[in-house]
C-alpha cells in the first residue's frame, strides 16, 4: 500500500517480489473467491483488470465477485481490440470477440453508462 494524495493506493503486480511494496495481496482473476477476499482486505472501491484467458464465463463470476465485495468502478485494460460496439463483434474474430464478451459482462454487472475502455 502506498499513499497518493493522502489516499491508500494498492498496487497490482505481476510478481510478488517487487521491492518497496509493504503489503501484498494476491488474487487470481480466474478465482472469484480470491478476488473478493483481496477487495475485502484492501477495502478498494475501484479496480483495473485485464483479460483472464481461460475464463470459461468471460470473467463474469469474477466481475460479480468484484461488485459484491464493494467495487463500484472497473477499468478493463484489455479491450483495445474492440472497435465499435462490443455486441457487434463476430465470434470468427476471436481475440476481439473474447474481449467484447468481457465488456458485455461489465455492462451487465456494472452498467453501460460507464466507459471502461482504457484505449479511448
Short mmCIF file of C-alpha atoms in Angstrom, two decimals:
data_model
loop_
_atom_site.label_atom_id
_atom_site.label_comp_id
_atom_site.label_asym_id
_atom_site.label_seq_id
_atom_site.Cartn_x
_atom_site.Cartn_y
_atom_site.Cartn_z
CA UNK A 1 0.00 0.00 0.00
CA UNK A 2 1.23 3.45 -0.90
CA UNK A 3 -0.25 6.85 -0.15
CA UNK A 4 -1.06 9.05 -3.13
CA UNK A 5 -2.71 12.40 -2.45
CA UNK A 6 -3.44 11.20 1.07
CA UNK A 7 -5.30 8.09 -0.07
CA UNK A 8 -4.29 4.48 0.39
CA UNK A 9 -3.41 3.04 -3.00
CA UNK A 10 -2.88 -0.67 -3.64
CA UNK A 11 -0.64 -1.72 -6.48
CA UNK A 12 -1.25 -4.68 -8.73
CA UNK A 13 1.91 -6.53 -9.64
CA UNK A 14 2.61 -9.40 -11.94
CA UNK A 15 5.17 -10.70 -9.45
CA UNK A 16 5.11 -10.65 -5.67
CA UNK A 17 8.84 -9.99 -5.33
CA UNK A 18 8.88 -6.26 -6.17
CA UNK A 19 10.86 -4.13 -3.70
CA UNK A 20 9.25 -1.21 -1.91
CA UNK A 21 5.78 -2.69 -1.57
CA UNK A 22 4.98 -3.04 2.12
CA UNK A 23 1.84 -5.19 1.89
CA UNK A 24 0.96 -7.67 -0.80
CA UNK A 25 -2.42 -9.17 -1.50
CA UNK A 26 -2.59 -11.95 -4.05
CA UNK A 27 -5.65 -12.70 -6.14
CA UNK A 28 -6.34 -14.75 -9.24
CA UNK A 29 -8.73 -13.28 -11.83
CA UNK A 30 -9.92 -16.80 -12.58
CA UNK A 31 -10.77 -17.30 -8.89
CA UNK A 32 -13.69 -15.09 -7.81
CA UNK A 33 -13.22 -16.02 -4.15
CA UNK A 34 -9.62 -14.81 -4.10
CA UNK A 35 -10.63 -11.59 -5.85
CA UNK A 36 -13.41 -10.91 -3.33
CA UNK A 37 -11.01 -11.60 -0.45
CA UNK A 38 -8.46 -9.15 -1.90
CA UNK A 39 -11.12 -6.45 -2.30
CA UNK A 40 -12.39 -7.03 1.23
CA UNK A 41 -8.89 -6.86 2.69
CA UNK A 42 -7.89 -3.74 0.76
CA UNK A 43 -11.30 -2.07 1.03
CA UNK A 44 -10.85 -0.97 -2.59
CA UNK A 45 -13.68 0.76 -4.45
CA UNK A 46 -12.16 0.80 -7.94
CA UNK A 47 -10.35 -1.87 -9.92
CA UNK A 48 -8.22 -2.14 -13.02
CA UNK A 49 -8.41 -5.59 -14.56
CA UNK A 50 -7.10 -7.36 -17.63
CA UNK A 51 -8.40 -10.29 -19.64
CA UNK A 52 -8.07 -13.61 -17.83
CA UNK A 53 -7.50 -16.06 -20.67
CA UNK A 54 -9.05 -19.41 -19.91
CA UNK A 55 -12.05 -18.00 -18.06
CA UNK A 56 -14.99 -20.19 -19.07
CA UNK A 57 -17.52 -17.37 -18.50
CA UNK A 58 -15.51 -14.42 -19.84
CA UNK A 59 -14.71 -13.28 -16.29
CA UNK A 60 -18.41 -12.90 -15.37
CA UNK A 61 -18.20 -14.57 -11.94
CA UNK A 62 -15.06 -12.57 -11.11
CA UNK A 63 -16.82 -9.32 -12.07
CA UNK A 64 -19.79 -10.33 -9.92
CA UNK A 65 -17.37 -11.01 -7.03
CA UNK A 66 -15.80 -7.56 -7.50
CA UNK A 67 -19.20 -5.88 -7.36
CA UNK A 68 -20.39 -7.95 -4.37
CA UNK A 69 -17.20 -7.09 -2.50
CA UNK A 70 -17.76 -3.35 -2.96
CA UNK A 71 -16.06 -2.36 -6.22
CA UNK A 72 -18.08 0.40 -7.90
CA UNK A 73 -15.93 1.18 -10.95
CA UNK A 74 -13.82 -1.06 -13.20
CA UNK A 75 -11.37 -0.14 -15.94
CA UNK A 76 -10.85 -3.03 -18.34
CA UNK A 77 -7.28 -2.72 -19.59
CA UNK A 78 -7.52 -5.37 -22.31
CA UNK A 79 -10.18 -4.09 -24.66
CA UNK A 80 -8.10 -2.24 -27.25
CA UNK A 81 -9.04 -4.78 -29.94
CA UNK A 82 -12.76 -3.97 -29.74
CA UNK A 83 -13.66 -1.29 -32.25
CA UNK A 84 -17.22 -0.02 -32.09
CA UNK A 85 -19.91 -1.79 -30.10
CA UNK A 86 -18.96 -4.94 -28.20
CA UNK A 87 -22.18 -6.74 -29.19
CA UNK A 88 -21.35 -6.29 -32.89
CA UNK A 89 -18.08 -8.27 -32.76
CA UNK A 90 -18.34 -11.56 -34.63
CA UNK A 91 -17.20 -14.83 -32.97
CA UNK A 92 -15.00 -15.52 -36.01
CA UNK A 93 -12.84 -12.53 -34.96
CA UNK A 94 -11.65 -14.46 -31.89
CA UNK A 95 -9.42 -12.02 -29.97
CA UNK A 96 -11.76 -9.02 -30.24
CA UNK A 97 -14.72 -11.34 -29.57
CA UNK A 98 -13.29 -12.62 -26.27
CA UNK A 99 -12.55 -9.05 -25.16
CA UNK A 100 -16.02 -7.96 -26.26
CA UNK A 101 -17.64 -10.66 -24.11
CA UNK A 102 -15.87 -9.25 -21.03
CA UNK A 103 -17.07 -5.75 -21.97
CA UNK A 104 -20.63 -7.07 -22.29
CA UNK A 105 -20.34 -8.69 -18.85
CA UNK A 106 -19.04 -5.39 -17.44
CA UNK A 107 -22.05 -3.56 -18.89
CA UNK A 108 -24.49 -6.11 -17.47
CA UNK A 109 -22.91 -6.13 -14.00
CA UNK A 110 -21.73 -2.53 -13.52
CA UNK A 111 -23.95 -0.72 -16.02
CA UNK A 112 -23.34 0.55 -19.55
CA UNK A 113 -23.16 4.24 -18.59
CA UNK A 114 -19.52 3.95 -17.51
CA UNK A 115 -16.85 3.89 -20.17
CA UNK A 116 -14.09 1.49 -19.24
CA UNK A 117 -12.06 1.11 -22.40
CA UNK A 118 -8.58 2.26 -21.42
CA UNK A 119 -7.57 2.81 -25.05
CA UNK A 120 -10.12 5.61 -25.50
#
